[in-house]
PDB file of C-alpha atoms and ligand atoms in Angstrom:
ATOM      1  CA  MET A 513     -46.759 -33.208 -85.711  1.00 84.00           C
ATOM      2  CA  ILE A 514     -50.342 -33.331 -84.595  1.00 88.00           C
ATOM      3  CA  VAL A 515     -52.071 -36.261 -83.004  1.00 89.00           C
ATOM      4  CA  PHE A 516     -55.765 -36.749 -83.638  1.00 90.00           C
ATOM      5  CA  ASP A 517     -58.162 -38.977 -81.794  1.00 92.00           C
ATOM      6  CA  LEU A 518     -60.003 -40.751 -84.569  1.00 94.00           C
ATOM      7  CA  ARG A 519     -62.930 -43.101 -84.735  1.00 94.00           C
ATOM      8  CA  CYS A 520     -64.135 -45.362 -87.520  1.00 95.00           C
ATOM      9  CA  SER A 521     -67.719 -45.144 -88.677  1.00 93.00           C
ATOM     10  CA  ALA A 522     -68.112 -48.906 -89.017  1.00 93.00           C
ATOM     11  CA  GLY A 523     -67.352 -50.015 -85.488  1.00 93.00           C
ATOM     12  CA  ASP A 524     -66.876 -46.785 -83.557  1.00 92.00           C
ATOM     13  CA  HIS A 525     -63.326 -47.878 -82.746  1.00 94.00           C
ATOM     14  CA  ARG A 526     -61.210 -45.132 -81.216  1.00 94.00           C
ATOM     15  CA  PHE A 527     -57.548 -44.754 -82.067  1.00 92.00           C
ATOM     16  CA  GLU A 528     -54.845 -42.132 -82.314  1.00 91.00           C
ATOM     17  CA  ALA A 529     -52.940 -41.209 -85.445  1.00 91.00           C
ATOM     18  CA  TRP A 530     -50.155 -38.759 -86.154  1.00 91.00           C
ATOM     19  CA  PHE A 531     -50.162 -36.288 -89.024  1.00 93.00           C
ATOM     20  CA  ALA A 532     -47.735 -33.665 -90.243  1.00 93.00           C
ATOM     21  CA  SER A 533     -50.540 -31.138 -90.197  1.00 93.00           C
ATOM     22  CA  SER A 534     -54.276 -30.754 -90.075  1.00 91.00           C
ATOM     23  CA  GLU A 535     -54.275 -30.456 -93.866  1.00 93.00           C
ATOM     24  CA  SER A 536     -52.343 -33.709 -94.143  1.00 94.00           C
ATOM     25  CA  PHE A 537     -55.042 -35.446 -92.142  1.00 94.00           C
ATOM     26  CA  THR A 538     -57.836 -33.966 -94.270  1.00 94.00           C
ATOM     27  CA  ASP A 539     -56.036 -34.997 -97.441  1.00 95.00           C
ATOM     28  CA  GLN A 540     -55.386 -38.564 -96.323  1.00 95.00           C
ATOM     29  CA  GLN A 541     -58.911 -38.850 -95.002  1.00 94.00           C
ATOM     30  CA  ALA A 542     -60.384 -37.679 -98.326  1.00 93.00           C
ATOM     31  CA  ARG A 543     -58.301 -40.228-100.225  1.00 94.00           C
ATOM     32  CA  GLY A 544     -59.346 -43.039 -97.894  1.00 93.00           C
ATOM     33  CA  LEU A 545     -55.773 -43.647 -96.787  1.00 94.00           C
ATOM     34  CA  ILE A 546     -56.556 -43.771 -93.089  1.00 94.00           C
ATOM     35  CA  ALA A 547     -57.890 -47.130 -92.028  1.00 94.00           C
ATOM     36  CA  CYS A 548     -59.143 -48.221 -88.651  1.00 95.00           C
ATOM     37  CA  PRO A 549     -56.457 -50.435 -87.052  1.00 93.00           C
ATOM     38  CA  VAL A 550     -59.161 -52.653 -85.573  1.00 94.00           C
ATOM     39  CA  CYS A 551     -61.487 -53.351 -88.482  1.00 97.00           C
ATOM     40  CA  GLY A 552     -59.752 -51.723 -91.454  1.00 94.00           C
ATOM     41  CA  ASP A 553     -62.652 -49.405 -92.197  1.00 95.00           C
ATOM     42  CA  ALA A 554     -61.565 -46.300 -94.097  1.00 94.00           C
ATOM     43  CA  GLY A 555     -64.549 -44.232 -92.978  1.00 94.00           C
ATOM     44  CA  VAL A 556     -62.513 -42.453 -90.360  1.00 94.00           C
ATOM     45  CA  GLU A 557     -63.275 -39.140 -88.736  1.00 93.00           C
ATOM     46  CA  LYS A 558     -61.999 -37.103 -85.830  1.00 91.00           C
ATOM     47  CA  ALA A 559     -63.395 -38.225 -82.510  1.00 88.00           C
ATOM     48  CA  VAL A 560     -62.337 -35.016 -80.801  1.00 61.00           C
ATOM     49  CA  MET A 561     -62.382 -31.667 -82.528  1.00 52.00           C
ATOM     50  CA  ALA A 562     -59.475 -30.054 -80.717  1.00 48.00           C
ATOM     51  CA  PRO A 563     -56.145 -31.613 -81.686  1.00 47.00           C
ATOM     52  CA  ARG A 564     -53.327 -31.789 -79.221  1.00 51.00           C
ATOM     53  CA  VAL A 565     -50.100 -30.354 -80.466  1.00 56.00           C
ATOM     54  CA  ALA A 566     -47.254 -32.652 -79.622  1.00 56.00           C
ATOM     55  CA  ALA A 567     -44.391 -31.379 -77.528  1.00 53.00           C
ATOM     56  CA  LYS A 568     -41.209 -30.621 -79.417  1.00 56.00           C
ATOM     57  CA  SER A 569     -38.932 -33.635 -79.536  1.00 55.00           C
ATOM     58  CA  ASN A 570     -36.215 -31.984 -77.440  1.00 54.00           C
ATOM     59  CA  ARG A 571     -38.623 -31.299 -74.585  1.00 48.00           C
ATOM     60  CA  GLN A 572     -40.005 -33.976 -72.362  1.00 49.00           C
ATOM     61  CA  PRO A 573     -42.180 -32.118 -69.896  1.00 51.00           C
ATOM     62  CA  ASP A 574     -43.675 -35.271 -68.443  1.00 53.00           C
ATOM     63  CA  ALA A 575     -40.551 -37.401 -68.328  1.00 51.00           C
ATOM     64  CA  ALA A 576     -38.639 -34.624 -66.590  1.00 50.00           C
ATOM     65  CA  THR A 577     -41.173 -34.343 -63.808  1.00 52.00           C
ATOM     66  CA  PRO A 578     -40.297 -36.808 -61.071  1.00 55.00           C
ATOM     67  CA  PRO A 579     -43.150 -38.917 -59.823  1.00 56.00           C
ATOM     68  CA  ALA A 580     -44.858 -37.611 -56.729  1.00 58.00           C
ATOM     69  CA  ALA A 581     -42.534 -38.075 -53.780  1.00 53.00           C
ATOM     70  CA  PRO A 582     -43.764 -40.810 -51.472  1.00 56.00           C
ATOM     71  CA  ALA A 583     -44.706 -38.991 -48.284  1.00 55.00           C
ATOM     72  CA  GLU A 584     -41.636 -36.885 -47.521  1.00 49.00           C
ATOM     73  CA  PRO A 585     -41.810 -36.001 -43.814  1.00 52.00           C
ATOM     74  CA  SER A 586     -41.352 -32.350 -44.669  1.00 54.00           C
ATOM     75  CA  GLY A 587     -41.176 -30.483 -47.946  1.00 60.00           C
ATOM     76  CA  THR A 588     -38.446 -28.203 -46.617  1.00 75.00           C
ATOM     77  CA  SER A 589     -35.339 -30.248 -47.490  1.00 79.00           C
ATOM     78  CA  GLN A 590     -35.963 -29.861 -51.209  1.00 79.00           C
ATOM     79  CA  GLU A 591     -36.465 -26.164 -50.669  1.00 81.00           C
ATOM     80  CA  VAL A 592     -33.161 -25.888 -48.814  1.00 79.00           C
ATOM     81  CA  VAL A 593     -31.295 -27.767 -51.532  1.00 78.00           C
ATOM     82  CA  ARG A 594     -32.823 -25.550 -54.187  1.00 82.00           C
ATOM     83  CA  ARG A 595     -31.830 -22.396 -52.331  1.00 81.00           C
ATOM     84  CA  LEU A 596     -28.327 -23.748 -51.717  1.00 76.00           C
ATOM     85  CA  LEU A 597     -27.881 -24.599 -55.386  1.00 75.00           C
ATOM     86  CA  ALA A 598     -29.058 -21.139 -56.358  1.00 83.00           C
ATOM     87  CA  GLU A 599     -26.480 -19.613 -54.006  1.00 80.00           C
ATOM     88  CA  ILE A 600     -23.721 -21.815 -55.388  1.00 72.00           C
ATOM     89  CA  ALA A 601     -24.717 -20.987 -58.944  1.00 79.00           C
ATOM     90  CA  GLU A 602     -24.587 -17.298 -58.081  1.00 81.00           C
ATOM     91  CA  LYS A 603     -21.184 -17.632 -56.404  1.00 77.00           C
ATOM     92  CA  GLN A 604     -19.858 -19.655 -59.306  1.00 77.00           C
ATOM     93  CA  ALA A 605     -21.048 -17.098 -61.824  1.00 80.00           C
ATOM     94  CA  GLU A 606     -19.389 -14.425 -59.691  1.00 80.00           C
ATOM     95  CA  MET A 607     -16.077 -16.242 -59.372  1.00 78.00           C
ATOM     96  CA  LEU A 608     -15.604 -17.774 -62.798  1.00 80.00           C
ATOM     97  CA  PRO A 609     -14.733 -14.525 -64.597  1.00 82.00           C
ATOM     98  CA  ARG A 610     -12.014 -13.876 -61.982  1.00 83.00           C
ATOM     99  CA  SER A 611     -10.848 -17.459 -62.053  1.00 84.00           C
ATOM    100  CA  ARG A 612      -8.199 -18.800 -64.382  1.00 84.00           C
ATOM    101  CA  TRP A 613      -9.066 -21.789 -66.552  1.00 86.00           C
ATOM    102  CA  VAL A 614      -6.326 -24.397 -66.314  1.00 87.00           C
ATOM    103  CA  GLY A 615      -8.118 -27.244 -68.031  1.00 87.00           C
ATOM    104  CA  ARG A 616      -6.733 -30.690 -67.307  1.00 86.00           C
ATOM    105  CA  ASP A 617      -3.785 -29.234 -65.396  1.00 88.00           C
ATOM    106  CA  PHE A 618      -6.097 -28.461 -62.515  1.00 87.00           C
ATOM    107  CA  ALA A 619      -4.756 -31.032 -60.052  1.00 88.00           C
ATOM    108  CA  ASP A 620      -1.138 -30.060 -60.750  1.00 90.00           C
ATOM    109  CA  ALA A 621      -1.899 -26.339 -60.562  1.00 89.00           C
ATOM    110  CA  ALA A 622      -3.848 -26.710 -57.306  1.00 88.00           C
ATOM    111  CA  ARG A 623      -1.046 -28.781 -55.796  1.00 89.00           C
ATOM    112  CA  ALA A 624       1.608 -26.305 -56.921  1.00 90.00           C
ATOM    113  CA  MET A 625      -0.249 -23.458 -55.224  1.00 88.00           C
ATOM    114  CA  HIS A 626      -0.800 -25.538 -52.090  1.00 88.00           C
ATOM    115  CA  GLU A 627       2.900 -26.313 -51.869  1.00 90.00           C
ATOM    116  CA  GLY A 628       3.905 -22.722 -52.524  1.00 91.00           C
ATOM    117  CA  ARG A 629       5.453 -23.516 -55.905  1.00 90.00           C
ATOM    118  CA  ALA A 630       2.971 -21.229 -57.621  1.00 88.00           C
ATOM    119  CA  PRO A 631       1.360 -17.924 -56.560  1.00 86.00           C
ATOM    120  CA  GLU A 632      -2.077 -18.149 -54.988  1.00 84.00           C
ATOM    121  CA  ASP A 633      -4.675 -17.845 -57.650  1.00 83.00           C
ATOM    122  CA  LEU A 634      -8.270 -18.622 -58.255  1.00 84.00           C
ATOM    123  CA  ILE A 635      -8.369 -21.418 -60.765  1.00 85.00           C
ATOM    124  CA  HIS A 636     -10.843 -23.816 -62.226  1.00 85.00           C
ATOM    125  CA  GLY A 637     -10.334 -26.765 -64.478  1.00 86.00           C
ATOM    126  CA  GLN A 638     -10.910 -30.427 -64.895  1.00 85.00           C
ATOM    127  CA  ALA A 639      -9.859 -33.203 -62.559  1.00 85.00           C
ATOM    128  CA  SER A 640     -10.576 -36.902 -62.612  1.00 85.00           C
ATOM    129  CA  PRO A 641     -12.358 -38.353 -59.577  1.00 84.00           C
ATOM    130  CA  GLU A 642      -9.016 -39.888 -58.544  1.00 87.00           C
ATOM    131  CA  GLU A 643      -7.223 -36.550 -58.816  1.00 88.00           C
ATOM    132  CA  ALA A 644      -9.987 -34.828 -56.857  1.00 87.00           C
ATOM    133  CA  GLN A 645      -9.775 -37.493 -54.153  1.00 88.00           C
ATOM    134  CA  ALA A 646      -5.981 -37.144 -53.984  1.00 89.00           C
ATOM    135  CA  LEU A 647      -6.344 -33.372 -53.552  1.00 87.00           C
ATOM    136  CA  ARG A 648      -8.845 -33.895 -50.742  1.00 87.00           C
ATOM    137  CA  ASP A 649      -6.525 -36.428 -49.103  1.00 90.00           C
ATOM    138  CA  ASP A 650      -3.762 -33.840 -49.113  1.00 88.00           C
ATOM    139  CA  GLY A 651      -6.042 -31.215 -47.637  1.00 88.00           C
ATOM    140  CA  ILE A 652      -6.160 -29.135 -50.776  1.00 85.00           C
ATOM    141  CA  ALA A 653      -9.434 -27.310 -51.149  1.00 77.00           C
ATOM    142  CA  ALA A 654     -11.123 -28.101 -54.425  1.00 77.00           C
ATOM    143  CA  VAL A 655     -14.801 -27.670 -54.898  1.00 73.00           C
ATOM    144  CA  PRO A 656     -16.626 -29.320 -57.771  1.00 70.00           C
ATOM    145  CA  LEU A 657     -18.492 -26.951 -60.034  1.00 70.00           C
ATOM    146  CA  LEU A 658     -22.075 -27.881 -59.386  1.00 61.00           C
ATOM    147  CA  VAL A 659     -23.494 -25.860 -62.176  1.00 64.00           C
ATOM    148  CA  PRO A 660     -23.091 -27.216 -65.708  1.00 64.00           C
ATOM    149  CA  PHE A 661     -20.072 -25.541 -67.183  1.00 67.00           C
ATOM    150  CA  VAL A 662     -18.663 -25.723 -70.687  1.00 69.00           C
ATOM    151  CA  PRO A 663     -14.867 -25.696 -70.752  1.00 72.00           C
ATOM    152  CA  PRO A 664     -13.615 -22.826 -72.933  1.00 73.00           C
ATOM    153  CA  ASP A 665     -11.434 -25.270 -74.849  1.00 70.00           C
ATOM    154  CA  ALA A 666     -14.194 -27.806 -75.374  1.00 63.00           C
ATOM    155  CA  VAL A 667     -14.053 -29.296 -78.836  1.00 56.00           C
ATOM    156  CA  ASN A 668     -17.242 -29.398 -80.801  1.00 59.00           C
TER     157      ASN A 668
HETATM  158 ZN1  LIG B 636     -63.062 -49.902 -86.750  1.00 80.49          ZN
END
């Protein structure tokens, strides 16, 4: 899709309109199908020569950018968090191949290892917030995967 800034010749009203392509605009313009939303005049032409190409629908470059932070005392905390996350992501990528996926049995498997009922192993899986809390309460080390991770048995 392309958005054009248009203006009508009757009242010099400016407005934007979307077209599938530049040709589509030219075609509709020639057939008088584009009317000024203010006065209805069909004598419409481009107000600006260079069209802006719209961002793909699955990308929202502006929406994703947080508004300017209101006077953070120092810009370092964000930097630290970013570096920490990068380290965790690296560690996770390093460990996952050596770790055994246990899916929803994670809490049970972690508990079994903690209590010596199962051999020590590196595992990862899914746990509900309640299960994770219960593990923490019992002093069982479980670290949430901070990096988005698709379970190998995820159903499409
Ligand atoms: Zn007009």
